[in-house]
Amino acid sequence: METQTKIIKTEEYSDISNKFTMTYRLVNKQEQKTKNDFKKKQINSLLNVLDSLNKSKPFKLESSNMKSNPKEWIKELLTSNEYNKKVSKYLLNSFSEEMNTNMRKQDKYVILILLENRLILAHSTMGEKSINPDFKVFERLLDKDNIMRFVSFEYKNNEIKMEHYEKNKSKFFREWLGIPEKNLFYTFGGENKFYSEINGYPIVIELKDEDIEKISQENTIKIENKSITFNNPLKGLEIKHITRQNKKYHNYNSFHREYISRRYQLQYYSDKYKKLNQTMDLYMEKIYDYPERVGTENQTINIVKYNENIFIFFCWDKIKLTEEFLNKLMIKLLNNEKTCIFHAGTPN
């Protein structure tokens, strides 16, 4: 069954592109499907999700060491006026064939998305029920947690630039993209890792080969046997940035806020607060904010607070803070004890 690219000419789509086509298939299958009847709001939503992820810095496709065939297929898809179904199949095959066994499980999909001047290849997990005649793949892509990795190619000013994202770094993706040597350190870390400790805390120093060559020719740092010696003793280290998986933090404060949220699973309470706030008018009983839970006296509503090391508040004008909770907080403050406080949200 031949698939025609739908050329969109209505004013509604004019600020996006004059073509948008999505082709997808299971990683371990050859049969692929194509969809191209998207609305402007859907396209915007997808692009916002992809652009919100912590992508690499863009670099030229020509500067990459990508194999010649996929490089040519990318150029053809971006510069042609018509969608070539065979070329898209070749590119999807190239992208998926080199994946390892775990990446090729049954719930994994490869997706090719073509706009007027942008081509996106994505590797996503969705669950078997996502592939059906209603084309639920697109909707599942709107949840960024499903996106394992993607690369975006943009054609502008007669050149193609690429940028990529990967949830968990892999050798396969690095090699398929052909990332140039100068980009490897900032994307995947140094080639050589030195493991040590500072005051009992494990640290890793990553150095490129040229860094080691430079150190061996200078006298400021000395590496021999099982030690690294500095001519000038270090009183502290400047933090350039912090990374966790593929997300970058420019200072410790922003990292620590997200760490606390993850450590104490604070998003769980924010979601509960949002749901409670939306259904508040359905309840006739008064709702109270207790130290260990939020709810009514007879527990018709009962949200348990599982974190003992942090004060989690739900109170506002429709949720009353109990005297028991207030007293518990005051005792901590009066005793000058270290106290963590978190409010689960803001009412609408």
Short mmCIF file of C-alpha atoms in Angstrom, two decimals:
data_model
loop_
_atom_site.label_atom_id
_atom_site.label_comp_id
_atom_site.label_asym_id
_atom_site.label_seq_id
_atom_site.Cartn_x
_atom_site.Cartn_y
_atom_site.Cartn_z
CA MET A 1 0.00 0.00 0.00
CA GLU A 2 1.57 3.23 -1.18
CA THR A 3 1.53 6.17 1.23
CA GLN A 4 1.25 9.72 -0.10
CA THR A 5 2.70 12.66 1.77
CA LYS A 6 -0.07 15.09 2.60
CA ILE A 7 0.86 18.61 1.51
CA ILE A 8 -0.80 20.99 3.94
CA LYS A 9 -1.65 24.38 2.47
CA THR A 10 -4.23 25.77 4.88
CA GLU A 11 -3.47 28.90 6.89
CA GLU A 12 -3.90 26.92 10.12
CA TYR A 13 -0.60 25.10 9.54
CA SER A 14 1.42 27.87 7.92
CA ASP A 15 3.64 28.56 10.95
CA ILE A 16 4.74 24.91 11.27
CA SER A 17 5.49 23.37 7.87
CA ASN A 18 3.88 22.28 4.66
CA LYS A 19 4.43 18.62 5.41
CA PHE A 20 4.46 16.43 8.49
CA THR A 21 4.75 12.66 8.19
CA MET A 22 5.38 10.02 10.85
CA THR A 23 6.54 6.51 9.98
CA TYR A 24 7.02 3.91 12.70
CA ARG A 25 7.38 0.19 13.37
CA LEU A 26 8.42 -2.30 16.02
CA VAL A 27 12.20 -2.49 16.30
CA ASN A 28 12.19 -6.23 15.64
CA LYS A 29 9.63 -6.16 12.78
CA GLN A 30 9.80 -5.01 9.15
CA GLU A 31 6.19 -3.89 8.65
CA GLN A 32 5.89 -0.14 9.09
CA LYS A 33 2.99 2.30 9.19
CA THR A 34 2.74 5.92 8.14
CA LYS A 35 0.47 8.71 9.39
CA ASN A 36 0.30 12.28 8.13
CA ASP A 37 -3.06 13.81 9.12
CA PHE A 38 -1.89 15.74 12.17
CA LYS A 39 -3.29 18.96 13.55
CA LYS A 40 -1.23 22.02 14.36
CA LYS A 41 -1.78 21.61 18.12
CA GLN A 42 -0.48 18.01 18.01
CA ILE A 43 2.66 19.00 16.12
CA ASN A 44 3.39 21.87 18.51
CA SER A 45 2.89 19.59 21.51
CA LEU A 46 5.35 17.00 20.21
CA LEU A 47 8.02 19.57 19.34
CA ASN A 48 7.66 21.13 22.79
CA VAL A 49 8.21 17.74 24.45
CA LEU A 50 11.31 16.97 22.37
CA ASP A 51 12.78 20.44 22.82
CA SER A 52 12.25 20.27 26.59
CA LEU A 53 14.68 17.35 26.88
CA ASN A 54 18.33 18.01 27.66
CA LYS A 55 19.77 17.69 24.16
CA SER A 56 23.38 17.90 23.06
CA LYS A 57 24.78 21.01 21.42
CA PRO A 58 24.02 21.01 17.67
CA PHE A 59 26.82 20.14 15.25
CA LYS A 60 27.03 19.70 11.47
CA LEU A 61 26.06 16.38 9.93
CA GLU A 62 29.06 16.68 7.61
CA SER A 63 31.43 16.84 10.60
CA SER A 64 30.08 13.54 11.96
CA ASN A 65 31.52 10.12 11.24
CA MET A 66 28.13 8.66 10.41
CA LYS A 67 28.17 5.96 7.74
CA SER A 68 27.64 7.23 4.22
CA ASN A 69 24.33 5.49 3.50
CA PRO A 70 22.28 6.84 6.42
CA LYS A 71 23.89 10.23 5.90
CA GLU A 72 22.70 10.28 2.26
CA TRP A 73 19.20 9.05 3.20
CA ILE A 74 18.88 11.88 5.73
CA LYS A 75 19.89 14.43 3.09
CA GLU A 76 17.42 12.99 0.58
CA LEU A 77 14.47 13.05 2.97
CA LEU A 78 15.19 16.63 4.06
CA THR A 79 15.80 18.11 0.62
CA SER A 80 13.21 16.24 -1.47
CA ASN A 81 9.78 17.70 -2.16
CA GLU A 82 8.13 14.30 -1.83
CA TYR A 83 8.19 11.71 0.93
CA ASN A 84 10.12 8.62 -0.12
CA LYS A 85 8.72 5.60 1.69
CA LYS A 86 11.60 3.31 0.66
CA VAL A 87 14.26 5.73 1.91
CA SER A 88 12.46 6.08 5.25
CA LYS A 89 12.45 2.28 5.54
CA TYR A 90 16.19 2.10 4.79
CA LEU A 91 16.91 4.73 7.45
CA LEU A 92 14.74 3.03 10.08
CA ASN A 93 16.43 -0.29 9.32
CA SER A 94 19.87 1.26 9.67
CA PHE A 95 18.88 2.86 12.98
CA SER A 96 17.47 -0.34 14.48
CA GLU A 97 19.73 -3.08 13.10
CA GLU A 98 22.72 -2.10 15.24
CA MET A 99 20.76 -1.97 18.50
CA ASN A 100 21.63 -4.55 21.13
CA THR A 101 19.19 -7.27 22.23
CA ASN A 102 17.67 -5.33 25.12
CA MET A 103 16.90 -2.34 22.88
CA ARG A 104 15.06 -4.63 20.46
CA LYS A 105 12.46 -5.98 22.89
CA GLN A 106 8.85 -6.24 21.72
CA ASP A 107 7.66 -3.06 23.39
CA LYS A 108 10.28 -0.88 21.68
CA TYR A 109 9.58 1.18 18.56
CA VAL A 110 11.58 3.21 16.08
CA ILE A 111 9.89 6.32 14.75
CA LEU A 112 10.76 8.65 11.89
CA ILE A 113 9.14 12.09 11.83
CA LEU A 114 9.56 14.41 8.86
CA LEU A 115 8.69 18.10 8.83
CA GLU A 116 9.47 20.61 6.12
CA ASN A 117 13.03 21.26 7.34
CA ARG A 118 13.45 18.84 10.20
CA LEU A 119 13.83 15.08 10.49
CA ILE A 120 13.56 13.25 13.80
CA LEU A 121 14.50 9.64 14.56
CA ALA A 122 13.27 8.35 17.92
CA HIS A 123 13.56 5.11 19.88
CA SER A 124 10.66 4.76 22.27
CA THR A 125 8.96 2.30 24.58
CA MET A 126 5.18 2.14 24.48
CA GLY A 127 3.65 -1.24 25.33
CA GLU A 128 1.93 -3.55 22.87
CA LYS A 129 -1.46 -1.83 23.15
CA SER A 130 -0.04 1.39 21.72
CA ILE A 131 0.11 0.14 18.14
CA ASN A 132 -3.41 -0.04 16.79
CA PRO A 133 -5.51 1.37 13.93
CA ASP A 134 -6.01 4.62 15.85
CA PHE A 135 -2.25 5.35 15.67
CA LYS A 136 -1.71 5.86 19.41
CA VAL A 137 2.06 6.05 18.88
CA PHE A 138 1.99 9.81 18.50
CA GLU A 139 0.05 10.34 21.71
CA ARG A 140 2.46 8.10 23.62
CA LEU A 141 5.38 10.16 22.33
CA LEU A 142 3.91 13.17 24.12
CA ASP A 143 5.02 11.54 27.38
CA LYS A 144 8.75 12.22 27.48
CA ASP A 145 9.31 9.34 29.91
CA ASN A 146 8.65 7.00 26.98
CA ILE A 147 11.43 8.51 24.86
CA MET A 148 14.65 6.53 25.24
CA ARG A 149 16.68 8.44 22.67
CA PHE A 150 16.20 10.63 19.63
CA VAL A 151 18.21 12.62 17.11
CA SER A 152 16.96 15.70 15.30
CA PHE A 153 18.35 16.87 11.95
CA GLU A 154 17.53 20.41 10.83
CA TYR A 155 18.06 21.68 7.29
CA LYS A 156 18.80 25.40 7.25
CA ASN A 157 20.96 27.70 5.10
CA ASN A 158 21.98 24.77 2.87
CA GLU A 159 23.45 22.74 5.73
CA ILE A 160 22.16 20.09 8.11
CA LYS A 161 22.80 20.30 11.83
CA MET A 162 22.07 17.51 14.29
CA GLU A 163 21.41 17.34 18.01
CA HIS A 164 20.53 14.33 20.12
CA TYR A 165 19.17 13.12 23.43
CA GLU A 166 19.60 9.80 25.24
CA LYS A 167 18.12 8.82 28.60
CA ASN A 168 20.89 6.29 29.29
CA LYS A 169 24.09 6.65 27.27
CA SER A 170 24.91 3.77 24.92
CA LYS A 171 27.79 2.79 22.66
CA PHE A 172 25.35 1.90 19.88
CA PHE A 173 23.86 5.40 19.66
CA ARG A 174 27.23 7.11 19.85
CA GLU A 175 28.62 5.00 17.02
CA TRP A 176 25.51 5.23 14.82
CA LEU A 177 25.52 9.01 15.09
CA GLY A 178 29.26 9.11 14.39
CA ILE A 179 29.78 11.84 16.97
CA PRO A 180 33.06 13.65 16.22
CA GLU A 181 35.92 13.21 18.69
CA LYS A 182 35.78 16.79 19.99
CA ASN A 183 32.12 16.29 21.02
CA LEU A 184 32.61 12.97 22.77
CA PHE A 185 33.98 14.29 26.06
CA TYR A 186 31.08 16.59 26.77
CA THR A 187 28.50 14.05 25.60
CA PHE A 188 29.82 10.77 26.93
CA GLY A 189 32.61 11.73 29.32
CA GLY A 190 36.34 11.31 28.98
CA GLU A 191 38.01 8.28 27.46
CA ASN A 192 40.06 7.64 30.62
CA LYS A 193 38.54 7.51 34.11
CA PHE A 194 40.55 7.77 37.35
CA TYR A 195 38.72 6.55 40.46
CA SER A 196 39.65 7.94 43.87
CA GLU A 197 38.24 9.26 47.16
CA ILE A 198 38.05 12.61 48.95
CA ASN A 199 37.33 12.30 52.68
CA GLY A 200 35.89 8.86 52.07
CA TYR A 201 33.61 9.97 49.20
CA PRO A 202 34.21 8.28 45.81
CA ILE A 203 35.10 10.56 42.90
CA VAL A 204 35.86 10.01 39.20
CA ILE A 205 38.21 12.19 37.16
CA GLU A 206 37.69 11.88 33.40
CA LEU A 207 40.50 12.83 31.03
CA LYS A 208 40.89 12.72 27.27
CA ASP A 209 44.10 11.32 25.77
CA GLU A 210 45.33 14.81 24.90
CA ASP A 211 44.79 15.89 28.52
CA ILE A 212 47.05 13.10 29.72
CA GLU A 213 49.67 14.11 27.14
CA LYS A 214 49.50 17.70 28.35
CA ILE A 215 49.81 16.69 32.01
CA SER A 216 52.86 14.55 31.26
CA GLN A 217 54.59 17.59 29.72
CA GLU A 218 53.77 20.02 32.54
CA ASN A 219 54.72 20.14 36.20
CA THR A 220 51.50 21.39 37.81
CA ILE A 221 50.03 17.87 38.16
CA LYS A 222 51.93 14.61 38.55
CA ILE A 223 50.38 11.20 37.91
CA GLU A 224 52.38 8.10 38.84
CA ASN A 225 51.65 4.60 40.14
CA LYS A 226 48.58 5.02 42.35
CA SER A 227 48.57 8.75 43.05
CA ILE A 228 47.81 12.16 41.57
CA THR A 229 49.87 14.97 43.10
CA PHE A 230 49.14 18.70 42.79
CA ASN A 231 51.92 21.27 43.21
CA ASN A 232 49.47 23.67 44.85
CA PRO A 233 47.20 22.08 47.50
CA LEU A 234 43.51 22.28 46.67
CA LYS A 235 41.18 24.01 49.13
CA GLY A 236 38.13 23.45 46.97
CA LEU A 237 36.90 22.61 43.49
CA GLU A 238 34.83 24.80 41.19
CA ILE A 239 31.72 23.04 39.88
CA LYS A 240 31.45 23.59 36.13
CA HIS A 241 28.21 21.65 35.95
CA ILE A 242 26.51 18.54 37.31
CA THR A 243 24.93 15.78 35.25
CA ARG A 244 22.51 13.02 36.13
CA GLN A 245 21.78 10.61 33.31
CA ASN A 246 21.39 13.05 30.42
CA LYS A 247 20.28 16.13 32.39
CA LYS A 248 22.67 18.97 33.13
CA TYR A 249 22.58 21.31 36.15
CA HIS A 250 24.61 24.52 36.15
CA ASN A 251 24.85 24.81 39.93
CA TYR A 252 24.41 22.69 43.03
CA ASN A 253 21.29 24.50 44.24
CA SER A 254 19.22 23.54 41.19
CA PHE A 255 20.56 19.99 41.37
CA HIS A 256 19.83 19.70 45.10
CA ARG A 257 16.23 20.89 44.73
CA GLU A 258 15.54 18.13 42.23
CA TYR A 259 17.49 15.64 44.34
CA ILE A 260 15.28 16.37 47.36
CA SER A 261 12.17 16.01 45.21
CA ARG A 262 13.39 12.67 43.90
CA ARG A 263 14.74 11.45 47.25
CA TYR A 264 11.47 12.05 49.08
CA GLN A 265 9.20 11.35 46.08
CA LEU A 266 7.63 14.79 46.40
CA GLN A 267 6.02 14.60 42.96
CA TYR A 268 3.67 11.97 44.43
CA TYR A 269 2.30 14.55 46.89
CA SER A 270 2.07 17.26 44.23
CA ASP A 271 -0.04 14.93 42.08
CA LYS A 272 -2.26 14.07 45.05
CA TYR A 273 -2.66 17.77 45.87
CA LYS A 274 -3.63 18.61 42.29
CA LYS A 275 -6.23 15.84 42.17
CA LEU A 276 -7.65 16.82 45.56
CA ASN A 277 -7.83 20.48 44.53
CA GLN A 278 -9.76 19.59 41.37
CA THR A 279 -12.37 17.52 43.27
CA MET A 280 -12.63 19.65 46.41
CA ASP A 281 -16.17 20.86 45.67
CA LEU A 282 -17.47 17.28 45.62
CA TYR A 283 -16.93 16.82 49.36
CA MET A 284 -19.24 18.16 52.05
CA GLU A 285 -16.98 17.24 54.99
CA LYS A 286 -14.12 19.39 56.22
CA ILE A 287 -10.63 18.31 55.19
CA TYR A 288 -7.72 18.61 57.61
CA ASP A 289 -3.93 18.63 57.23
CA TYR A 290 -2.50 16.26 59.87
CA PRO A 291 1.21 15.49 60.41
CA GLU A 292 0.90 11.96 58.97
CA ARG A 293 -2.01 12.35 56.56
CA VAL A 294 -4.49 14.64 54.81
CA GLY A 295 -8.22 13.93 54.90
CA THR A 296 -11.51 14.00 56.70
CA GLU A 297 -11.99 12.98 60.32
CA ASN A 298 -13.76 9.74 59.34
CA GLN A 299 -11.09 9.08 56.64
CA THR A 300 -13.50 9.23 53.69
CA ILE A 301 -10.55 11.05 52.16
CA ASN A 302 -7.18 9.81 53.37
CA ILE A 303 -3.82 10.68 51.79
CA VAL A 304 -0.98 9.17 53.78
CA LYS A 305 2.31 11.05 54.20
CA TYR A 306 5.09 8.47 54.12
CA ASN A 307 8.08 10.78 54.73
CA GLU A 308 9.05 11.22 58.38
CA ASN A 309 12.04 13.48 57.66
CA ILE A 310 10.14 16.28 55.96
CA PHE A 311 7.06 18.36 56.82
CA ILE A 312 4.64 18.07 53.89
CA PHE A 313 1.84 20.65 53.86
CA PHE A 314 -1.46 20.54 51.98
CA CYS A 315 -3.17 23.33 53.92
CA TRP A 316 -4.85 26.34 52.31
CA ASP A 317 -8.23 28.04 52.74
CA LYS A 318 -10.19 24.82 52.10
CA ILE A 319 -7.80 22.47 53.94
CA LYS A 320 -7.32 23.36 57.61
CA LEU A 321 -3.96 22.93 59.31
CA THR A 322 -4.48 20.98 62.54
CA GLU A 323 -3.19 22.20 65.89
CA GLU A 324 -1.32 18.90 66.26
CA PHE A 325 0.64 19.59 63.05
CA LEU A 326 1.38 23.19 64.02
CA ASN A 327 2.64 22.19 67.48
CA LYS A 328 4.91 19.53 66.04
CA LEU A 329 6.51 22.07 63.71
CA MET A 330 6.87 24.70 66.45
CA ILE A 331 8.71 22.26 68.75
CA LYS A 332 11.23 21.58 66.00
CA LEU A 333 11.80 25.27 65.35
CA LEU A 334 12.07 26.22 69.03
CA ASN A 335 14.69 23.47 69.53
CA ASN A 336 16.67 24.82 66.56
CA GLU A 337 16.43 21.44 64.87
CA LYS A 338 17.11 21.19 61.15
CA THR A 339 13.70 21.14 59.49
CA CYS A 340 12.68 20.43 55.88
CA ILE A 341 9.37 21.92 54.75
CA PHE A 342 7.50 21.26 51.50
CA HIS A 343 4.11 22.47 50.32
CA ALA A 344 2.52 20.11 47.81
CA GLY A 345 1.13 22.78 45.49
CA THR A 346 -0.74 25.97 44.77
CA PRO A 347 -4.55 26.04 44.56
CA ASN A 348 -6.16 27.11 41.28
#
